C-alpha atoms as a PDB file:
ATOM      1  CA  UNK A   1      24.735 -84.877  13.244  1.00  0.00           C
ATOM      2  CA  UNK A   2      27.353 -82.728  14.966  1.00  0.00           C
ATOM      3  CA  UNK A   3      30.311 -84.558  16.456  1.00  0.00           C
ATOM      4  CA  UNK A   4      29.913 -83.103  19.942  1.00  0.00           C
ATOM      5  CA  UNK A   5      26.375 -84.444  20.110  1.00  0.00           C
ATOM      6  CA  UNK A   6      27.529 -87.980  19.272  1.00  0.00           C
ATOM      7  CA  UNK A   7      30.154 -87.774  21.990  1.00  0.00           C
ATOM      8  CA  UNK A   8      27.587 -86.679  24.569  1.00  0.00           C
ATOM      9  CA  UNK A   9      24.950 -89.312  23.847  1.00  0.00           C
ATOM     10  CA  UNK A  10      24.159 -91.728  26.688  1.00  0.00           C
ATOM     11  CA  UNK A  11      25.658 -95.187  26.357  1.00  0.00           C
ATOM     12  CA  UNK A  12      22.659 -97.124  25.013  1.00  0.00           C
ATOM     13  CA  UNK A  13      22.107-100.027  22.643  1.00  0.00           C
ATOM     14  CA  UNK A  14      20.661 -97.906  19.832  1.00  0.00           C
ATOM     15  CA  UNK A  15      18.573 -99.218  16.956  1.00  0.00           C
ATOM     16  CA  UNK A  16      17.502 -95.878  15.448  1.00  0.00           C
ATOM     17  CA  UNK A  17      18.704 -92.287  15.767  1.00  0.00           C
ATOM     18  CA  UNK A  18      17.154 -89.585  13.606  1.00  0.00           C
ATOM     19  CA  UNK A  19      16.647 -85.849  13.343  1.00  0.00           C
ATOM     20  CA  UNK A  20      13.130 -84.587  13.977  1.00  0.00           C
ATOM     21  CA  UNK A  21      11.624 -81.174  14.607  1.00  0.00           C
ATOM     22  CA  UNK A  22      11.831 -78.044  12.489  1.00  0.00           C
ATOM     23  CA  UNK A  23      15.145 -78.897  10.802  1.00  0.00           C
ATOM     24  CA  UNK A  24      13.865 -82.204   9.470  1.00  0.00           C
ATOM     25  CA  UNK A  25      10.487 -80.771   8.433  1.00  0.00           C
ATOM     26  CA  UNK A  26      11.911 -77.679   6.724  1.00  0.00           C
ATOM     27  CA  UNK A  27      10.337 -75.258   9.220  1.00  0.00           C
ATOM     28  CA  UNK A  28      13.479 -73.880  10.858  1.00  0.00           C
ATOM     29  CA  UNK A  29      13.317 -70.117  11.212  1.00  0.00           C
ATOM     30  CA  UNK A  30      17.045 -69.444  11.509  1.00  0.00           C
ATOM     31  CA  UNK A  31      20.453 -70.989  10.985  1.00  0.00           C
ATOM     32  CA  UNK A  32      20.799 -71.469  14.738  1.00  0.00           C
ATOM     33  CA  UNK A  33      17.601 -73.511  15.152  1.00  0.00           C
ATOM     34  CA  UNK A  34      17.989 -76.317  17.637  1.00  0.00           C
ATOM     35  CA  UNK A  35      18.516 -79.969  16.730  1.00  0.00           C
ATOM     36  CA  UNK A  36      15.916 -82.470  17.965  1.00  0.00           C
ATOM     37  CA  UNK A  37      17.049 -86.074  17.908  1.00  0.00           C
ATOM     38  CA  UNK A  38      14.786 -89.018  18.634  1.00  0.00           C
ATOM     39  CA  UNK A  39      15.148 -92.761  18.430  1.00  0.00           C
ATOM     40  CA  UNK A  40      14.909 -96.258  19.829  1.00  0.00           C
ATOM     41  CA  UNK A  41      17.192 -98.350  22.011  1.00  0.00           C
ATOM     42  CA  UNK A  42      16.984-101.944  23.199  1.00  0.00           C
ATOM     43  CA  UNK A  43      17.608-102.760  26.843  1.00  0.00           C
ATOM     44  CA  UNK A  44      19.454-105.928  27.841  1.00  0.00           C
ATOM     45  CA  UNK A  45      17.207-108.804  28.872  1.00  0.00           C
ATOM     46  CA  UNK A  46      19.103-109.240  32.156  1.00  0.00           C
ATOM     47  CA  UNK A  47      18.337-105.625  33.027  1.00  0.00           C
ATOM     48  CA  UNK A  48      14.673-106.047  32.166  1.00  0.00           C
ATOM     49  CA  UNK A  49      14.466-109.096  34.456  1.00  0.00           C
ATOM     50  CA  UNK A  50      16.383-107.553  37.354  1.00  0.00           C
ATOM     51  CA  UNK A  51      15.023-105.645  40.350  1.00  0.00           C
ATOM     52  CA  UNK A  52      16.418-102.441  38.890  1.00  0.00           C
ATOM     53  CA  UNK A  53      14.509-101.916  35.670  1.00  0.00           C
ATOM     54  CA  UNK A  54      16.123 -99.708  33.014  1.00  0.00           C
ATOM     55  CA  UNK A  55      14.687 -96.275  32.280  1.00  0.00           C
ATOM     56  CA  UNK A  56      12.089 -96.487  29.525  1.00  0.00           C
ATOM     57  CA  UNK A  57      12.854 -93.032  28.123  1.00  0.00           C
ATOM     58  CA  UNK A  58      16.224 -91.278  28.193  1.00  0.00           C
ATOM     59  CA  UNK A  59      16.042 -87.518  27.671  1.00  0.00           C
ATOM     60  CA  UNK A  60      18.537 -84.688  27.847  1.00  0.00           C
ATOM     61  CA  UNK A  61      20.314 -81.896  26.022  1.00  0.00           C
ATOM     62  CA  UNK A  62      20.680 -78.161  26.164  1.00  0.00           C
ATOM     63  CA  UNK A  63      17.292 -77.106  24.725  1.00  0.00           C
ATOM     64  CA  UNK A  64      18.762 -73.903  23.262  1.00  0.00           C
ATOM     65  CA  UNK A  65      19.381 -72.273  19.889  1.00  0.00           C
ATOM     66  CA  UNK A  66      21.991 -74.143  17.848  1.00  0.00           C
ATOM     67  CA  UNK A  67      22.039 -76.765  20.587  1.00  0.00           C
ATOM     68  CA  UNK A  68      20.652 -80.288  20.689  1.00  0.00           C
ATOM     69  CA  UNK A  69      18.139 -82.167  22.752  1.00  0.00           C
ATOM     70  CA  UNK A  70      17.278 -85.837  22.572  1.00  0.00           C
ATOM     71  CA  UNK A  71      14.671 -88.366  23.655  1.00  0.00           C
ATOM     72  CA  UNK A  72      15.158 -92.096  23.134  1.00  0.00           C
ATOM     73  CA  UNK A  73      12.539 -94.732  23.983  1.00  0.00           C
ATOM     74  CA  UNK A  74      13.256 -98.311  24.928  1.00  0.00           C
ATOM     75  CA  UNK A  75      11.762-100.488  22.212  1.00  0.00           C
ATOM     76  CA  UNK A  76       8.829-101.794  24.288  1.00  0.00           C
ATOM     77  CA  UNK A  77       7.744 -98.281  25.272  1.00  0.00           C
ATOM     78  CA  UNK A  78       8.248 -97.145  21.684  1.00  0.00           C
ATOM     79  CA  UNK A  79       5.889 -99.919  20.542  1.00  0.00           C
ATOM     80  CA  UNK A  80       3.256 -98.967  23.128  1.00  0.00           C
ATOM     81  CA  UNK A  81       3.392 -95.298  22.098  1.00  0.00           C
ATOM     82  CA  UNK A  82       3.243 -96.195  18.407  1.00  0.00           C
ATOM     83  CA  UNK A  83       0.134 -98.327  18.979  1.00  0.00           C
ATOM     84  CA  UNK A  84      -1.489 -95.261  20.600  1.00  0.00           C
ATOM     85  CA  UNK A  85      -0.641 -93.111  17.568  1.00  0.00           C
ATOM     86  CA  UNK A  86       1.766 -90.813  19.427  1.00  0.00           C
ATOM     87  CA  UNK A  87       2.697 -88.234  16.748  1.00  0.00           C
ATOM     88  CA  UNK A  88       6.404 -87.846  17.580  1.00  0.00           C
ATOM     89  CA  UNK A  89       6.789 -91.635  17.577  1.00  0.00           C
ATOM     90  CA  UNK A  90       4.777 -92.148  14.371  1.00  0.00           C
ATOM     91  CA  UNK A  91       6.887 -89.462  12.661  1.00  0.00           C
ATOM     92  CA  UNK A  92       9.958 -91.617  13.247  1.00  0.00           C
ATOM     93  CA  UNK A  93       8.555 -94.252  10.879  1.00  0.00           C
ATOM     94  CA  UNK A  94       8.579 -91.806   7.964  1.00  0.00           C
ATOM     95  CA  UNK A  95      11.684 -89.600   8.277  1.00  0.00           C
ATOM     96  CA  UNK A  96      13.623 -89.609   4.985  1.00  0.00           C
ATOM     97  CA  UNK A  97      17.071 -90.268   6.483  1.00  0.00           C
ATOM     98  CA  UNK A  98      18.317 -91.875   9.664  1.00  0.00           C
ATOM     99  CA  UNK A  99      21.528 -90.775  11.332  1.00  0.00           C
ATOM    100  CA  UNK A 100      21.926 -94.326  12.566  1.00  0.00           C
ATOM    101  CA  UNK A 101      19.905 -97.464  11.956  1.00  0.00           C
ATOM    102  CA  UNK A 102      20.828-101.129  12.409  1.00  0.00           C
ATOM    103  CA  UNK A 103      19.089-104.364  11.434  1.00  0.00           C
ATOM    104  CA  UNK A 104      16.647-104.140  14.349  1.00  0.00           C
ATOM    105  CA  UNK A 105      15.819-100.545  13.436  1.00  0.00           C
ATOM    106  CA  UNK A 106      15.198-101.507   9.818  1.00  0.00           C
ATOM    107  CA  UNK A 107      12.970-104.368  10.954  1.00  0.00           C
ATOM    108  CA  UNK A 108      10.902-101.926  13.042  1.00  0.00           C
ATOM    109  CA  UNK A 109      10.508 -99.490  10.138  1.00  0.00           C
ATOM    110  CA  UNK A 110       9.607-102.259   7.697  1.00  0.00           C
ATOM    111  CA  UNK A 111       6.773-103.289  10.039  1.00  0.00           C
ATOM    112  CA  UNK A 112       5.377 -99.799  10.675  1.00  0.00           C
ATOM    113  CA  UNK A 113       1.965-100.694   9.232  1.00  0.00           C
ATOM    114  CA  UNK A 114       1.392-103.095  12.126  1.00  0.00           C
ATOM    115  CA  UNK A 115       1.115-100.132  14.499  1.00  0.00           C
ATOM    116  CA  UNK A 116      -1.219 -97.845  12.534  1.00  0.00           C
ATOM    117  CA  UNK A 117      -4.943 -97.818  13.315  1.00  0.00           C
ATOM    118  CA  UNK A 118      -7.680 -95.351  12.451  1.00  0.00           C
ATOM    119  CA  UNK A 119      -9.021 -94.658  15.996  1.00  0.00           C
ATOM    120  CA  UNK A 120      -5.527 -94.099  17.417  1.00  0.00           C
ATOM    121  CA  UNK A 121      -4.438 -91.723  14.644  1.00  0.00           C
ATOM    122  CA  UNK A 122      -7.706 -89.765  14.833  1.00  0.00           C
ATOM    123  CA  UNK A 123      -7.449 -89.432  18.617  1.00  0.00           C
ATOM    124  CA  UNK A 124      -3.744 -88.686  18.832  1.00  0.00           C
ATOM    125  CA  UNK A 125      -3.259 -86.320  15.894  1.00  0.00           C
ATOM    126  CA  UNK A 126      -6.649 -84.616  16.170  1.00  0.00           C
ATOM    127  CA  UNK A 127      -6.475 -84.461  19.958  1.00  0.00           C
ATOM    128  CA  UNK A 128      -2.966 -83.048  19.968  1.00  0.00           C
ATOM    129  CA  UNK A 129      -3.956 -80.425  17.410  1.00  0.00           C
ATOM    130  CA  UNK A 130      -6.878 -79.451  19.637  1.00  0.00           C
ATOM    131  CA  UNK A 131      -4.528 -79.046  22.607  1.00  0.00           C
ATOM    132  CA  UNK A 132      -2.375 -76.659  20.584  1.00  0.00           C
ATOM    133  CA  UNK A 133      -5.281 -74.380  19.643  1.00  0.00           C
ATOM    134  CA  UNK A 134      -6.558 -74.412  23.243  1.00  0.00           C
ATOM    135  CA  UNK A 135      -3.078 -73.373  24.368  1.00  0.00           C
ATOM    136  CA  UNK A 136      -3.266 -70.393  22.031  1.00  0.00           C
ATOM    137  CA  UNK A 137      -6.646 -69.361  23.431  1.00  0.00           C
ATOM    138  CA  UNK A 138      -5.390 -69.469  27.020  1.00  0.00           C
ATOM    139  CA  UNK A 139      -1.902 -68.031  26.693  1.00  0.00           C
ATOM    140  CA  UNK A 140      -0.375 -64.758  25.636  1.00  0.00           C
ATOM    141  CA  UNK A 141       3.232 -65.886  25.452  1.00  0.00           C
ATOM    142  CA  UNK A 142       5.985 -64.605  23.199  1.00  0.00           C
ATOM    143  CA  UNK A 143       5.264 -64.469  19.478  1.00  0.00           C
ATOM    144  CA  UNK A 144       7.809 -67.135  18.488  1.00  0.00           C
ATOM    145  CA  UNK A 145       6.236 -69.682  20.815  1.00  0.00           C
ATOM    146  CA  UNK A 146       2.722 -68.852  19.613  1.00  0.00           C
ATOM    147  CA  UNK A 147       3.799 -69.160  15.974  1.00  0.00           C
ATOM    148  CA  UNK A 148       5.288 -72.560  16.741  1.00  0.00           C
ATOM    149  CA  UNK A 149       2.031 -73.776  18.288  1.00  0.00           C
ATOM    150  CA  UNK A 150       0.059 -72.601  15.246  1.00  0.00           C
ATOM    151  CA  UNK A 151       2.408 -74.423  12.855  1.00  0.00           C
ATOM    152  CA  UNK A 152       2.266 -77.519  15.022  1.00  0.00           C
ATOM    153  CA  UNK A 153      -1.528 -77.492  15.203  1.00  0.00           C
ATOM    154  CA  UNK A 154      -2.175 -77.355  11.470  1.00  0.00           C
ATOM    155  CA  UNK A 155       0.707 -79.645  10.551  1.00  0.00           C
ATOM    156  CA  UNK A 156      -0.711 -82.321  12.864  1.00  0.00           C
ATOM    157  CA  UNK A 157      -4.088 -82.101  11.171  1.00  0.00           C
ATOM    158  CA  UNK A 158      -2.568 -82.424   7.716  1.00  0.00           C
ATOM    159  CA  UNK A 159      -0.133 -85.204   8.680  1.00  0.00           C
ATOM    160  CA  UNK A 160      -2.896 -87.141  10.413  1.00  0.00           C
ATOM    161  CA  UNK A 161      -5.187 -86.675   7.410  1.00  0.00           C
ATOM    162  CA  UNK A 162      -2.527 -88.044   5.055  1.00  0.00           C
ATOM    163  CA  UNK A 163      -2.004 -91.031   7.334  1.00  0.00           C
ATOM    164  CA  UNK A 164      -5.721 -91.773   7.478  1.00  0.00           C
ATOM    165  CA  UNK A 165      -6.112 -91.548   3.698  1.00  0.00           C
ATOM    166  CA  UNK A 166      -2.895 -93.249   2.568  1.00  0.00           C
ATOM    167  CA  UNK A 167      -1.083 -94.892   5.491  1.00  0.00           C
ATOM    168  CA  UNK A 168       1.889 -92.652   4.653  1.00  0.00           C
ATOM    169  CA  UNK A 169       3.330 -89.359   5.877  1.00  0.00           C
ATOM    170  CA  UNK A 170       5.381 -87.085   3.580  1.00  0.00           C
ATOM    171  CA  UNK A 171       8.524 -85.638   5.154  1.00  0.00           C
ATOM    172  CA  UNK A 172      10.117 -83.178   4.879  1.00  0.00           C
ATOM    173  CA  UNK A 173       7.106 -80.989   4.210  1.00  0.00           C
ATOM    174  CA  UNK A 174       6.457 -80.093   0.581  1.00  0.00           C
ATOM    175  CA  UNK A 175       4.860 -76.750   1.526  1.00  0.00           C
ATOM    176  CA  UNK A 176       6.617 -75.328   4.614  1.00  0.00           C
ATOM    177  CA  UNK A 177       5.789 -71.739   3.598  1.00  0.00           C
ATOM    178  CA  UNK A 178       2.088 -72.508   4.114  1.00  0.00           C
ATOM    179  CA  UNK A 179       2.666 -73.369   7.791  1.00  0.00           C
ATOM    180  CA  UNK A 180       5.074 -70.475   8.280  1.00  0.00           C
ATOM    181  CA  UNK A 181       2.444 -68.056   6.965  1.00  0.00           C
ATOM    182  CA  UNK A 182      -0.193 -69.532   9.291  1.00  0.00           C
ATOM    183  CA  UNK A 183       2.183 -69.052  12.215  1.00  0.00           C
ATOM    184  CA  UNK A 184       2.683 -65.380  11.422  1.00  0.00           C
ATOM    185  CA  UNK A 185      -1.097 -64.859  11.279  1.00  0.00           C
ATOM    186  CA  UNK A 186      -1.300 -65.196  15.077  1.00  0.00           C
ATOM    187  CA  UNK A 187       0.412 -61.809  15.447  1.00  0.00           C
ATOM    188  CA  UNK A 188      -2.010 -59.984  13.148  1.00  0.00           C
ATOM    189  CA  UNK A 189      -5.037 -58.078  14.411  1.00  0.00           C
ATOM    190  CA  UNK A 190      -7.878 -60.571  14.641  1.00  0.00           C
ATOM    191  CA  UNK A 191      -5.452 -63.336  13.699  1.00  0.00           C
ATOM    192  CA  UNK A 192      -6.456 -65.707  16.493  1.00  0.00           C
ATOM    193  CA  UNK A 193     -10.134 -65.554  15.529  1.00  0.00           C
ATOM    194  CA  UNK A 194      -9.248 -66.304  11.896  1.00  0.00           C
ATOM    195  CA  UNK A 195      -7.062 -69.227  12.951  1.00  0.00           C
ATOM    196  CA  UNK A 196      -9.760 -70.656  15.224  1.00  0.00           C
ATOM    197  CA  UNK A 197     -12.261 -70.517  12.346  1.00  0.00           C
ATOM    198  CA  UNK A 198      -9.774 -72.242  10.049  1.00  0.00           C
ATOM    199  CA  UNK A 199      -9.028 -74.777  12.774  1.00  0.00           C
ATOM    200  CA  UNK A 200     -12.717 -75.631  13.122  1.00  0.00           C
ATOM    201  CA  UNK A 201     -12.968 -76.127   9.364  1.00  0.00           C
ATOM    202  CA  UNK A 202      -9.918 -78.388   9.417  1.00  0.00           C
ATOM    203  CA  UNK A 203     -11.379 -80.356  12.304  1.00  0.00           C
ATOM    204  CA  UNK A 204     -14.618 -81.006  10.398  1.00  0.00           C
ATOM    205  CA  UNK A 205     -12.647 -82.185   7.374  1.00  0.00           C
ATOM    206  CA  UNK A 206     -10.442 -84.370   9.568  1.00  0.00           C
ATOM    207  CA  UNK A 207     -13.372 -86.063  11.275  1.00  0.00           C
ATOM    208  CA  UNK A 208     -15.024 -86.775   7.911  1.00  0.00           C
ATOM    209  CA  UNK A 209     -12.035 -88.496   6.283  1.00  0.00           C
ATOM    210  CA  UNK A 210     -12.635 -92.015   4.980  1.00  0.00           C
ATOM    211  CA  UNK A 211      -9.634 -93.962   6.214  1.00  0.00           C
ATOM    212  CA  UNK A 212      -7.830 -96.975   4.780  1.00  0.00           C
ATOM    213  CA  UNK A 213      -6.318 -97.807   8.176  1.00  0.00           C
ATOM    214  CA  UNK A 214      -7.522-100.804  10.212  1.00  0.00           C
ATOM    215  CA  UNK A 215      -9.556-100.377  13.383  1.00  0.00           C
ATOM    216  CA  UNK A 216      -6.923-101.923  15.646  1.00  0.00           C
ATOM    217  CA  UNK A 217      -3.152-102.364  15.544  1.00  0.00           C
ATOM    218  CA  UNK A 218      -1.794-105.860  14.909  1.00  0.00           C
ATOM    219  CA  UNK A 219      -1.096-106.555  18.585  1.00  0.00           C
ATOM    220  CA  UNK A 220      -0.244-110.238  18.151  1.00  0.00           C
ATOM    221  CA  UNK A 221       2.314-109.548  15.412  1.00  0.00           C
ATOM    222  CA  UNK A 222       3.742-106.556  17.288  1.00  0.00           C
ATOM    223  CA  UNK A 223       4.332-108.775  20.296  1.00  0.00           C
ATOM    224  CA  UNK A 224       6.001-111.388  18.080  1.00  0.00           C
ATOM    225  CA  UNK A 225       8.231-108.643  16.695  1.00  0.00           C
ATOM    226  CA  UNK A 226       9.169-107.517  20.203  1.00  0.00           C
ATOM    227  CA  UNK A 227      10.041-111.068  21.253  1.00  0.00           C
ATOM    228  CA  UNK A 228      12.168-111.472  18.123  1.00  0.00           C
ATOM    229  CA  UNK A 229      14.053-108.283  18.988  1.00  0.00           C
ATOM    230  CA  UNK A 230      14.577-109.587  22.515  1.00  0.00           C
ATOM    231  CA  UNK A 231      15.975-112.817  21.041  1.00  0.00           C
ATOM    232  CA  UNK A 232      13.172-114.907  22.517  1.00  0.00           C
END
């Protein structure tokens, strides 16, 4: 993590800070790719009980090449998003290295299986992938953005499939060139039609996966974990 980013972080009670996005996955296209940092913070109980509730998500940054952006969720919101299978939140459970993690952060990661459920992962990962391919059908934006949406679409399918089958997600990617080549296909003649056909095949495979995940998250134990983090 670059020093200037650390100095510019909001003053929060962090539990986890980690790099996500193309740099963590091995999909960066240039040396000046941006840095996407995500994580978890824990609000003070007195703030939670006051009239002026703390912000549940703190976002900011420059959003430019070789710059950094960040999004940090308060632990309760992070738990709610994880129970819904939110891909960017679920990814945080499986990153190989954390820029910062304390005892609370380690406790969250150690209990990641409590949050995973088959219906949520199917809906979130499959649904998000569908939104990416629909974006491509509707928009004629710049080629870099379209390539990114293609990579995102197929990576979500494959990550969700691995989660359904194994309860695990491999990061960084073992085959980034595969997704990079799919992204470039969008700029070829007839590329969108080929990608849509491949997408439909992936979707059929995804829907037919036999999953080892439970049907519901462990809500009771997740709530106990939250209360423990709050010191209650």
